[in-house]
XYZ file of C-alpha atoms in Angstrom:
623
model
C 83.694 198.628 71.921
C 80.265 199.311 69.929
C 80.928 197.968 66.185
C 79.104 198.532 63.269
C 79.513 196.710 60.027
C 78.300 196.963 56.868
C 75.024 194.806 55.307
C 76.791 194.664 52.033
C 75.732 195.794 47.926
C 74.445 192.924 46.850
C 70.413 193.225 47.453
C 68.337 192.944 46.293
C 68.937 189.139 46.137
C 67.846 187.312 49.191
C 70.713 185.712 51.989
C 73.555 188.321 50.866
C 73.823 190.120 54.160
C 77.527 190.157 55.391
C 78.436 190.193 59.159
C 76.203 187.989 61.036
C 78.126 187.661 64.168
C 75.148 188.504 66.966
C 78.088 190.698 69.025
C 78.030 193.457 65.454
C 75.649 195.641 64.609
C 75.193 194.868 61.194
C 73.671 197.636 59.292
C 71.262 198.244 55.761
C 71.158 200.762 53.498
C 67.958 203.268 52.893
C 67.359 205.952 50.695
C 66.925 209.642 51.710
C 65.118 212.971 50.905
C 68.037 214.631 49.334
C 68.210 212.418 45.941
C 67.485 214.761 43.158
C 65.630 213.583 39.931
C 65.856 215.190 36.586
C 64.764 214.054 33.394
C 65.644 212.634 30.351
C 64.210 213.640 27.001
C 64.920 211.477 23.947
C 64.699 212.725 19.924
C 61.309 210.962 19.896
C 60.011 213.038 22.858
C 59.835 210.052 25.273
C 61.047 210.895 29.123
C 62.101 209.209 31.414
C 63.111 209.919 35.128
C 66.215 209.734 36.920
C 68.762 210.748 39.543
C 71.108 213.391 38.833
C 72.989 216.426 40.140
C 72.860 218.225 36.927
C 72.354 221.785 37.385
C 72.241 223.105 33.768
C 70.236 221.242 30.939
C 72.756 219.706 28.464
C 71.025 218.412 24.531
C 73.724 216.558 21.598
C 73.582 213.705 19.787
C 73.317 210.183 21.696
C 75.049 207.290 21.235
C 75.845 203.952 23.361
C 78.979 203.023 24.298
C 79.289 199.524 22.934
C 79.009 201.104 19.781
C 82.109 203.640 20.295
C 84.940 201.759 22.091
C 88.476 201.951 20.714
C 89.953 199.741 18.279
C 91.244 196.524 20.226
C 89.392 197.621 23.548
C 87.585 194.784 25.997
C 84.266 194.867 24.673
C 82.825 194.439 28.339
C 84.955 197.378 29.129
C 83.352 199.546 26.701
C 79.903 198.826 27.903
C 80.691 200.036 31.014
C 82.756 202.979 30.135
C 86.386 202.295 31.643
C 88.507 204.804 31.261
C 90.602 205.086 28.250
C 88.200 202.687 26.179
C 86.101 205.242 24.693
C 86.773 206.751 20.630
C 87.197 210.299 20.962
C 86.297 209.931 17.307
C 83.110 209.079 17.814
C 82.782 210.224 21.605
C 83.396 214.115 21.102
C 80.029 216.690 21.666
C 77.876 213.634 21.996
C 76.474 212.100 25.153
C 76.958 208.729 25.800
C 74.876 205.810 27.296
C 76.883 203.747 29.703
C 76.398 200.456 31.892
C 76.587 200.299 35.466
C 78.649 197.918 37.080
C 82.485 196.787 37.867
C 83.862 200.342 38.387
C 83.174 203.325 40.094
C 80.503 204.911 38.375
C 82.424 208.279 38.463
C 85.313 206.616 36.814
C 82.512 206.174 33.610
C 81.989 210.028 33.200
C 85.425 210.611 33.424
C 85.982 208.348 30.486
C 83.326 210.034 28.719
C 84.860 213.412 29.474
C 88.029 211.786 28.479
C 87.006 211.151 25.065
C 85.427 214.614 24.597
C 81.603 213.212 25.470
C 79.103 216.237 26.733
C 77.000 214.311 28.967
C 76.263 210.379 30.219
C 73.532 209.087 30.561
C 74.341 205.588 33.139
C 71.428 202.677 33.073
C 71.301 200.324 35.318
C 71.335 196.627 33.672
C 69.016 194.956 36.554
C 67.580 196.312 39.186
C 69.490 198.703 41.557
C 69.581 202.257 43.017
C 69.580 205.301 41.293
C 72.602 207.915 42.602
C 73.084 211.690 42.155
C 76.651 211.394 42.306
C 78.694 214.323 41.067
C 79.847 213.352 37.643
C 82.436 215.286 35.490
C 79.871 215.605 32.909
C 76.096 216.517 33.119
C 74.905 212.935 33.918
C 71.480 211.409 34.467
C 71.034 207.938 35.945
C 68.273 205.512 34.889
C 66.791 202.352 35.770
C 67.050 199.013 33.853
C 63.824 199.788 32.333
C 64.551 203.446 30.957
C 67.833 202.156 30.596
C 66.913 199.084 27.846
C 64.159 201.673 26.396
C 66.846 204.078 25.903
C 69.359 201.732 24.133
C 66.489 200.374 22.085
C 66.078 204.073 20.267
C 69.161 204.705 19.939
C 69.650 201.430 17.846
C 66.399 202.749 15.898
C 67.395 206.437 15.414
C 71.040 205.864 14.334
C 72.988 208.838 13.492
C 69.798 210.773 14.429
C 69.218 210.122 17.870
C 69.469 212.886 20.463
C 68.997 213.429 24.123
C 68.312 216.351 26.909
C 69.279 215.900 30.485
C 67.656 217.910 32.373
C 68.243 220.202 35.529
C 67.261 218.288 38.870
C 64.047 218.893 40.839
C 62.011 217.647 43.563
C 63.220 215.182 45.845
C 62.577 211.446 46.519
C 60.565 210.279 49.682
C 62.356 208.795 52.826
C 62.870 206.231 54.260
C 62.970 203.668 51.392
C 65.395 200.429 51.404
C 68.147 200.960 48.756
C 67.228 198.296 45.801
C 71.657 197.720 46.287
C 71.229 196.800 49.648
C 72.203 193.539 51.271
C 68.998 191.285 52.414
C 68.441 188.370 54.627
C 68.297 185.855 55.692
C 71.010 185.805 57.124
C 72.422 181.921 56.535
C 74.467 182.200 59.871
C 73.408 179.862 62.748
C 70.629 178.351 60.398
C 68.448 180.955 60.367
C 68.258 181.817 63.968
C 69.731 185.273 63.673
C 68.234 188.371 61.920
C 70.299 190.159 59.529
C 70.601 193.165 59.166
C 69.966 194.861 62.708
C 68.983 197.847 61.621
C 69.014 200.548 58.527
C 70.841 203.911 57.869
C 71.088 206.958 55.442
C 73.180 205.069 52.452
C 72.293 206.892 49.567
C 74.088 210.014 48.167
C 75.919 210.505 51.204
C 78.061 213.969 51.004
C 81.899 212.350 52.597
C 85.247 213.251 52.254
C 86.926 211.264 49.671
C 90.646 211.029 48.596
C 91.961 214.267 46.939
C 93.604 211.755 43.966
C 89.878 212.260 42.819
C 90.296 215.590 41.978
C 87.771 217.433 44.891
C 87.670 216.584 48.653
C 83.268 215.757 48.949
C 81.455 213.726 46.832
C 78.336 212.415 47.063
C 78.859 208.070 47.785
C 76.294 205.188 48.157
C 76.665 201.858 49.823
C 76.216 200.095 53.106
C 79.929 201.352 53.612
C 78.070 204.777 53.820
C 75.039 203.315 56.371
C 77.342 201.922 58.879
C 79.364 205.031 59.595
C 76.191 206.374 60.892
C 75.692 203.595 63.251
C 79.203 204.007 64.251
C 78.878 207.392 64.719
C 75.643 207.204 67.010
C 76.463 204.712 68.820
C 79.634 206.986 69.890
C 77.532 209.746 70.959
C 75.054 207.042 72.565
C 78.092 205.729 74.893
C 78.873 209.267 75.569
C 75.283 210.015 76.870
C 75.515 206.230 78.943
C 79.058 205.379 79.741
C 78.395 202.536 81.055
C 76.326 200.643 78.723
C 77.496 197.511 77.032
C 77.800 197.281 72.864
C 74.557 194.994 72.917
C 72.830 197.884 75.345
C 73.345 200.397 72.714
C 72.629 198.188 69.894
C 69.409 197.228 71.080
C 68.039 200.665 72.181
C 68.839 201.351 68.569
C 66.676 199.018 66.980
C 64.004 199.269 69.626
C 63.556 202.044 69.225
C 63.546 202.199 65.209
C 60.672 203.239 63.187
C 59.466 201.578 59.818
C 60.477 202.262 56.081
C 58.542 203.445 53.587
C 58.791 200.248 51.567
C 59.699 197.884 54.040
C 57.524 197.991 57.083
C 57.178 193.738 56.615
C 60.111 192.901 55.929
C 62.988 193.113 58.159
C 65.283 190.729 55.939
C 65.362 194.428 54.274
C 64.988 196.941 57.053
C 65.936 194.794 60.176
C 64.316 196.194 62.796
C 64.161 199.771 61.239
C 65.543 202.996 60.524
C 67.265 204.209 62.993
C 66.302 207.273 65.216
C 69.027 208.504 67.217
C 66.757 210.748 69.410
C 64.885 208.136 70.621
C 67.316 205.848 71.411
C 69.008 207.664 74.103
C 65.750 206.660 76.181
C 64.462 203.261 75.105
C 63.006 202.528 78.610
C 64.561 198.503 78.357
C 67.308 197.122 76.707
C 68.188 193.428 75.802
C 71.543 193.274 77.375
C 74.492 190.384 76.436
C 78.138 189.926 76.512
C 81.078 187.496 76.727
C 79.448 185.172 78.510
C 76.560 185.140 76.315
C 78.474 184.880 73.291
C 80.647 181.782 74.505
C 77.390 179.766 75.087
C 75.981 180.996 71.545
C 79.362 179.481 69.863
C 79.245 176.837 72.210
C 75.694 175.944 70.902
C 77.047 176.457 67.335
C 80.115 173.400 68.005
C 82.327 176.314 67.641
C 84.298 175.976 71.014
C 87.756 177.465 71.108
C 86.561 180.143 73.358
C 84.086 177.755 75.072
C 85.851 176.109 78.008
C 88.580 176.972 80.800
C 87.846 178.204 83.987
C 84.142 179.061 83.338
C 82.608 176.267 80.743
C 80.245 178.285 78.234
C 76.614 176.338 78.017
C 75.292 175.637 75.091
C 72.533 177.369 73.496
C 70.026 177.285 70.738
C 71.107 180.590 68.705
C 67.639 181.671 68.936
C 67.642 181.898 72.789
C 70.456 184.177 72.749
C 69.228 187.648 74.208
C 68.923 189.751 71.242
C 66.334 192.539 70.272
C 64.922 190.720 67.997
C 63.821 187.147 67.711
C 64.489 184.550 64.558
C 63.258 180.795 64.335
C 65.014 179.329 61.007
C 63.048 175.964 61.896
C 60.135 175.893 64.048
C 59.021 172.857 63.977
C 55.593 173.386 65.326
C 56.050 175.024 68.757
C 59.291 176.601 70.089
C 59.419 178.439 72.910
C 62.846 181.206 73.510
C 63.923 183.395 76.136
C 64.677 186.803 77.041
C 65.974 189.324 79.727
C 65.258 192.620 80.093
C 67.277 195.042 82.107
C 65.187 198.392 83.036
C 67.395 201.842 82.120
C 65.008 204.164 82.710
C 62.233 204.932 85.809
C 60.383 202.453 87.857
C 57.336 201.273 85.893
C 55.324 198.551 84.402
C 55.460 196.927 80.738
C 53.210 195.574 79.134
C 53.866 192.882 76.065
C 51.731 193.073 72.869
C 52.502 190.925 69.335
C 51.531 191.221 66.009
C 51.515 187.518 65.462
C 53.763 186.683 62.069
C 50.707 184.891 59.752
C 49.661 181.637 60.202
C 51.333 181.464 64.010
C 50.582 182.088 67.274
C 52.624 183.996 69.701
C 52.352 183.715 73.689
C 54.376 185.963 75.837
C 54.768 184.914 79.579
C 54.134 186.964 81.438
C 52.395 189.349 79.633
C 53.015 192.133 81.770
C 56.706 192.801 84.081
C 57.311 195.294 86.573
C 60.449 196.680 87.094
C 62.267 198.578 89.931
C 64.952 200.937 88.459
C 67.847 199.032 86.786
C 66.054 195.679 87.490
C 66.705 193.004 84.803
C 63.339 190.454 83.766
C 62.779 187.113 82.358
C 60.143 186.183 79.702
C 59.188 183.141 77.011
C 57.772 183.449 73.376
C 56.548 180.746 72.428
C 55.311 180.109 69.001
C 52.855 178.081 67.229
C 52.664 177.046 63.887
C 48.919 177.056 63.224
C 48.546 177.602 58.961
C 51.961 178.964 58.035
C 53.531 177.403 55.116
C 56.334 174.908 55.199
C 59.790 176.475 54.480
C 58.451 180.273 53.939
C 59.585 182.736 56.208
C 57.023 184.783 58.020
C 57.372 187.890 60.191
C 55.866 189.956 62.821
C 56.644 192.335 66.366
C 56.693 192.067 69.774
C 56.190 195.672 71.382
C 56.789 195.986 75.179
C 55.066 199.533 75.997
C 54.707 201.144 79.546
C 52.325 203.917 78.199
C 55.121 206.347 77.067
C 57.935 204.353 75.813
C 57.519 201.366 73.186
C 60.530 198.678 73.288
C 59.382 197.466 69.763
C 61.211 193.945 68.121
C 60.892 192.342 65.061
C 60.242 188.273 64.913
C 60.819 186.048 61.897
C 60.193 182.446 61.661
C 60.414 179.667 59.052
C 57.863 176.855 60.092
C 59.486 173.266 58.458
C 58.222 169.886 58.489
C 61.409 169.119 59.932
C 64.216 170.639 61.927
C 67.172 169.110 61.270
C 71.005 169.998 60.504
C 71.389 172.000 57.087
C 74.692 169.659 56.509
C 76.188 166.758 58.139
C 80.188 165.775 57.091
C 82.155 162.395 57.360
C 86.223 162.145 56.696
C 86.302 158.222 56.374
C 85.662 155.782 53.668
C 82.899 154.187 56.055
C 80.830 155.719 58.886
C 77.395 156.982 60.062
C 76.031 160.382 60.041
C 74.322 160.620 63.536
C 72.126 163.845 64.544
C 68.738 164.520 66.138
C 65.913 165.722 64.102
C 62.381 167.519 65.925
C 59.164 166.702 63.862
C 56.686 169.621 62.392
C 53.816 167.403 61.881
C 52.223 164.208 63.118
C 52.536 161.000 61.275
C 54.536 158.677 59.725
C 58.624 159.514 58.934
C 60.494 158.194 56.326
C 63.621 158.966 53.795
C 64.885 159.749 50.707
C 68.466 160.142 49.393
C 70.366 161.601 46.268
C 73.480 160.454 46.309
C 76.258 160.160 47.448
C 77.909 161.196 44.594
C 81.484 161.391 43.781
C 82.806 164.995 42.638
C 83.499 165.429 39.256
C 86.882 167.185 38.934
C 89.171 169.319 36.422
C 92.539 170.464 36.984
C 93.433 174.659 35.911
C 95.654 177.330 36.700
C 94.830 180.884 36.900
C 97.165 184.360 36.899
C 96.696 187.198 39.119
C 93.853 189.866 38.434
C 96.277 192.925 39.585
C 92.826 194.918 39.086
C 91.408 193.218 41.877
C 87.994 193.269 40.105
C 86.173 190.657 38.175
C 85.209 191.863 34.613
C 83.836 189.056 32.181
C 86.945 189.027 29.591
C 89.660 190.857 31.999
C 92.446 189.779 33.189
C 93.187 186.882 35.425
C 90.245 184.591 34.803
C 90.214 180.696 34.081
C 87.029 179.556 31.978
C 85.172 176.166 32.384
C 82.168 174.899 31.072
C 80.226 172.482 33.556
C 77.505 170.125 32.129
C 74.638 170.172 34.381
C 72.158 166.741 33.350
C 68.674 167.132 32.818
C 66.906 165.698 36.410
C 69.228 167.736 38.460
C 67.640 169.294 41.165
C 70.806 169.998 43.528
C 73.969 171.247 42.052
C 77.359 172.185 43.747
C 80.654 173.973 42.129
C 83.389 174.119 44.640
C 87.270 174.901 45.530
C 88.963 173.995 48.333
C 92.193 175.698 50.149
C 93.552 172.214 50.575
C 93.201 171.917 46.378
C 95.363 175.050 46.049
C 98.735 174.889 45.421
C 99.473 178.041 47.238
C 97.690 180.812 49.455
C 95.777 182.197 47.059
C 92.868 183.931 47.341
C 90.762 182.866 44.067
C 86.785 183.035 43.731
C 83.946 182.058 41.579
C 81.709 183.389 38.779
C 79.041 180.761 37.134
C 76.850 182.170 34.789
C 74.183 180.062 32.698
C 74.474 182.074 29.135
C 75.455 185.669 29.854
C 73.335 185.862 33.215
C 75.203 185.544 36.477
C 73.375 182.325 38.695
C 75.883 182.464 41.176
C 78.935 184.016 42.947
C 81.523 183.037 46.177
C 84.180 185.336 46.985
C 85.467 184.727 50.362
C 89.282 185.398 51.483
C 90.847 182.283 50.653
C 90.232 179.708 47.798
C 87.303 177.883 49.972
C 84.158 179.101 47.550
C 81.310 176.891 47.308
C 78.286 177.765 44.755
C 74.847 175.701 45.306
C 71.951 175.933 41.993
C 68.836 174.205 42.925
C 66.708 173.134 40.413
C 69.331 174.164 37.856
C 67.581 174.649 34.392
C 69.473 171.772 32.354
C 72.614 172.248 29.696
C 76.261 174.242 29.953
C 77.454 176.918 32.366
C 80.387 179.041 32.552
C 82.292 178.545 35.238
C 84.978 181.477 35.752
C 87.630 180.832 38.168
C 88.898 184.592 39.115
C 92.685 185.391 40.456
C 91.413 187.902 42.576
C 95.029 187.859 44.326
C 97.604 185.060 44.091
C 100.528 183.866 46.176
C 102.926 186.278 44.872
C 101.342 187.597 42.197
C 102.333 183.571 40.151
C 99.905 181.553 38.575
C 97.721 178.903 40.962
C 97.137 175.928 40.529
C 93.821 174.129 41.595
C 91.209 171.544 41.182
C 87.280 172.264 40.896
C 84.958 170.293 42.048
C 81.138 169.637 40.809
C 78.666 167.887 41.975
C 74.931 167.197 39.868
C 72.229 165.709 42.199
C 69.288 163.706 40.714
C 65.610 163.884 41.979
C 65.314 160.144 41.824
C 67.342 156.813 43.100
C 68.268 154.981 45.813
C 70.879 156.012 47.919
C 74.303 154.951 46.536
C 76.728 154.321 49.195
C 74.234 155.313 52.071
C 71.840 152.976 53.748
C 68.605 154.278 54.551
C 66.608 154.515 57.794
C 63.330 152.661 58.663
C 60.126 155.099 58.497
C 58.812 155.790 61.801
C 56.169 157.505 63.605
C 56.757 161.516 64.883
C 54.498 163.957 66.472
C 54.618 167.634 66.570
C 57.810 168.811 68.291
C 59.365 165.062 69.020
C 62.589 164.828 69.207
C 64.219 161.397 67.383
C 67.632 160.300 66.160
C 68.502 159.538 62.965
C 71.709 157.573 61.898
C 72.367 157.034 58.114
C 75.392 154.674 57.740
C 77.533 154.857 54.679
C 80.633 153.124 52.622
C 82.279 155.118 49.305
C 84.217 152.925 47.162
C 87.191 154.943 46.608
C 88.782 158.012 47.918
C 87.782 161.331 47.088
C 85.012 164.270 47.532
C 81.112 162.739 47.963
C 78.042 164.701 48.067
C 74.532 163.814 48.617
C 70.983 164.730 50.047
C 69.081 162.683 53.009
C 65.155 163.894 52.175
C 62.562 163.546 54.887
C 59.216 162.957 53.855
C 55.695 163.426 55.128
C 53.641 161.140 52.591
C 55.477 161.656 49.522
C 56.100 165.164 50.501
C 59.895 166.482 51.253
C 59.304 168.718 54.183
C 63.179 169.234 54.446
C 67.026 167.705 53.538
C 70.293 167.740 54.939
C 73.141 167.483 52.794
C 75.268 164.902 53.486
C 79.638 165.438 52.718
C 82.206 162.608 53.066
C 86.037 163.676 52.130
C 87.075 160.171 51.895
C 91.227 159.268 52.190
């Protein structure tokens, strides 16, 4: 069964993507030609530019909605305009500015309408995507730039200020990534999958929605809106070939993807590209996998439930698995990975070419495979760090072309001085953390550590949100402040499930003043957030009942964790330096003894000179 899954909303920060199992097509968000813009004219004459669906110009007065919430009303609430918050008093024939964020951003015109409001104008607070929903009033939506400007007269004008929002016009050019949508990389398998696969339509989407909203279409954004178009073309793709395999379909679809607009470099945005159903019912070749394939990959990842019986799975680096496209999280000088290629079209010969991601270089052997019909080939990439920087991720494409059809994949690599596990865990009061490293430079070896450190911890309770939705101020929320030290360059807030005293399903918010520097929200009470280089002083730590056992009050523990840059390793004993080429394998064993039980964290460092050229984090839940 073909299954496509949604990047997720929260781009345009960097390793947000959801779904990075290899066997899902995992699927971005881009912008299309039918946004309409309109404009906004303020009392002084400044415009501004925005999305809307407005057909008829609408002038009145202008005020902000912070400044006409009800008596008693969340003050967060009132920024963004939830319904019911909103003074008809001083709401009614005026149009109102309102925040983006928390709820739907129809719900916000509703409460304007609600309150007798003519118009809305909605501003984004950071950078986003601009929607021409259908509102209930004339609306016009504006970026965080417009948006502040807007705000700013309005606080200057007073009583006086007025607005126009004007009828749409024009349209926006396509395909552009969706500022909302989810990026890589993808944090899954240490970087040796690329997330997203692919991009789709996501913007102002016409869909059925539910008739409780009052109309059967609307117009809805999200990667919730991309995906459905992957679903749906794959469908008709496995109509048109039967017998192809998930991974068939999903990799004619991203071979045979074309560029964004805005994107054409980086496919932690685009993936491999938008999609173009057409030309995906003939890619020529296809990177086939299945079961089999997938069993070695979790294998290769320790994760072995489905790994043995009858048939043992293999292990195998994630990067070698045979996807259409290819991702290195740590190259460590030269790596070489392999592919198959199974032939779905006529007879004929391919021939490779590469746009070599910068400061590498990329060998494909052999350069050239001829296939009978339905054949299936072999070939190695192997790449070379030659000038790339250390820990930056770098990109480029392999193109297999037989003179008429181009089999086109995108290849991302992160060169480090290093390769070795992102985290290492212990469960005893004494032990050694064993694991191979492979060298990204010649010379001499040698190690650092901060830490271990024992957790700090505080004891709370939390209700139930029964809103399901995390509003600064609303309901169901726990507050801490956490003390980060000056000379902390590694930071950890945690929960565990095990420090629950239920199954609840609570996340975290931390923000440092009133901006957000971190998020988890998984389905349990395991949430984990990580600030490096923290800026010194108190942050906010909100502990959210998203939904409790029963709808009671839970009862955990957090945990933090502040990391220094400097110090020997308490409770860990250090190895020798040592001598390492390019692309040597050695072993490294880092014995260690806590005091006490309880939660440690720390950071092994390997250095080149006195340069870190990478770290493993190093866990021990002592008894």
């Amino acid at each position: 069964i073909f299954v496509a899954n949604s990047a997720g909303n929260s781009g345009p920060t960097a390793s947000t993507v959801n779904h990075p199992s290899p066997w899902l097509t995992t699927v971005a968000a881009s912008t299309h030609s039918r946004a309409s813009v309109a404009t906004l004219t303020l009392g002084n004459a400044a415009t501004y530019t925005g999305a809307s669906s407005n057909l008829t110009p609408t002038s009145g007065s202008l005020v902000v909605s912070t400044a006409s919430g009800k008596a008693g009303a969340s003050a967060s609430q009132v920024a963004l305009c939830y319904p019911g918050t909103l003074d008809p008093a001083k709401v009614t024939g005026k149009i109102v500015v309102c925040d983006r964020g928390a709820i739907a951003r129809i719900d916000k015109s509703l409460a304007v309408k609600q309150a007798g409001g003519i118009g809305m104008v909605l501003a984004n607070t950071s950078e986003n995507s601009l929607n021409a929903d259908l509102h209930y009033v004339p609306t016009i939506h504006v970026d965080d730039v417009a948006g502040a400007a807007v705000k700013a007269y309005v606080a200057s004008a007073g009583s006086t200020a007025t607005a126009t929002i004007g009828a749409v016009s024009g349209a926006a050019p396509a395909p552009k990534m969706a500022a909302f949508s989810s990026r890589g990389p993808s944090l899954g398998a240490g970087g040796d999958l690329l997330k997203p696969d692919l991009t789709a339509p996501g913007v102002d989407i016409l869909a059925a929605v539910s008739p409780d909203s009052g109309r059967s279409f609307d117009l809805l954004s999200g990667t919730s809106m991309s995906s459905p178009h992957i679903a749906g073309i794959g469908a008709l793709m496995k109509d048109a070939h039967p017998t192809w395999s998930p991974a068939a379909i999903k990799s004619a679809l991203m071979t045979s993807a074309y560029d964004t607009l805005d994107a054409a470099n980086d496919p932690f945005a685009q993936g491999a590209g938008h999609v173009k159903p057409n030309g995906a019912v003939s890619p020529g070749l296809v990177y086939d996998s299945g079961m089999d394939d997938w069993r070695n990959f979790l294998r290769g990842q320790g994760l072995c439930r489905l790994c043995f019986g009858t048939s043992p799975a293999t292990a195998i680096d994630a990067s070698d698995l045979n996807l259409a496209s290819i991702a290195i999280g740590d190259l460590a000088g030269v790596q070489t990975v392999t592919r198959k290629l199974t032939n779905v079209g006529p007879a004929g010969t391919y021939t490779a070419s590469v746009a070599a991601p910068a400061g590498t270089t990329v060998v494909v052997t052999p350069a050239s495979l001829t296939f009978a019909a339905g054949e299936t080939k072999s070939f190695t990439v192997t790449i070379t760090r030659t000038t790339a920087a250390f820990g930056a991720y770098t990109s480029g494409k392999l193109t297999w072309s037989d003179g008429t059809r181009s089999v086109r994949s995108p290849i991302v690599v992160r060169p480090v001085g290093i390769a070795a596990p992102g985290s290492v865990s212990g469960t005893t009061a004494s032990g050694t953390f064993a694991f191979n490293t492979r060298a990204g430079f010649t010379g001499t070896l040698s190690f650092g550590a901060r830490g271990l450190q024992a957790a700090t911890t505080t004891a709370g309770s939390v209700a139930d949100d029964p809103t399901n939705s995390f509003v600064v101020g609303g309901p169901g929320i726990t507050t801490h402040t956490v003390t980060i030290p000056a000379g902390t360059t590694y930071a950890r807030i945690s929960l565990f499930d095990a420090n629950v005293d239920g199954a609840h399903d609570l996340d975290l918010y931390v923000y440092k003043g009133t901006t957000l520097v971190g998020s988890s929200g998984s389905g349990t009470s395991a949430e984990e957030v990580n600030l490096k280089d923290p800026v010194a002083g108190d942050y906010t730590v909100y502990v959210h009942g998203w939904q409790t056992a029963g709808g009671g009050i839970a009862n955990y523990t957090l945990f933090n964790w502040s990391l220094g840059a400097t110090g020997a390793g308490t409770y860990l004993t250090l190895p020798a330096p040592r001598a390492v080429t390019v692309g040597q394998t050695t072993s490294i064993s880092v014995p260690w003894a806590v005091p006490a039980a309880g939660k440690y964290l720390g950071i092994l460092d390997f250095k080149d000179g006195a340069a870190v050229v990478g770290s493993t984090i190093l866990r021990v839940d002592a008894p």
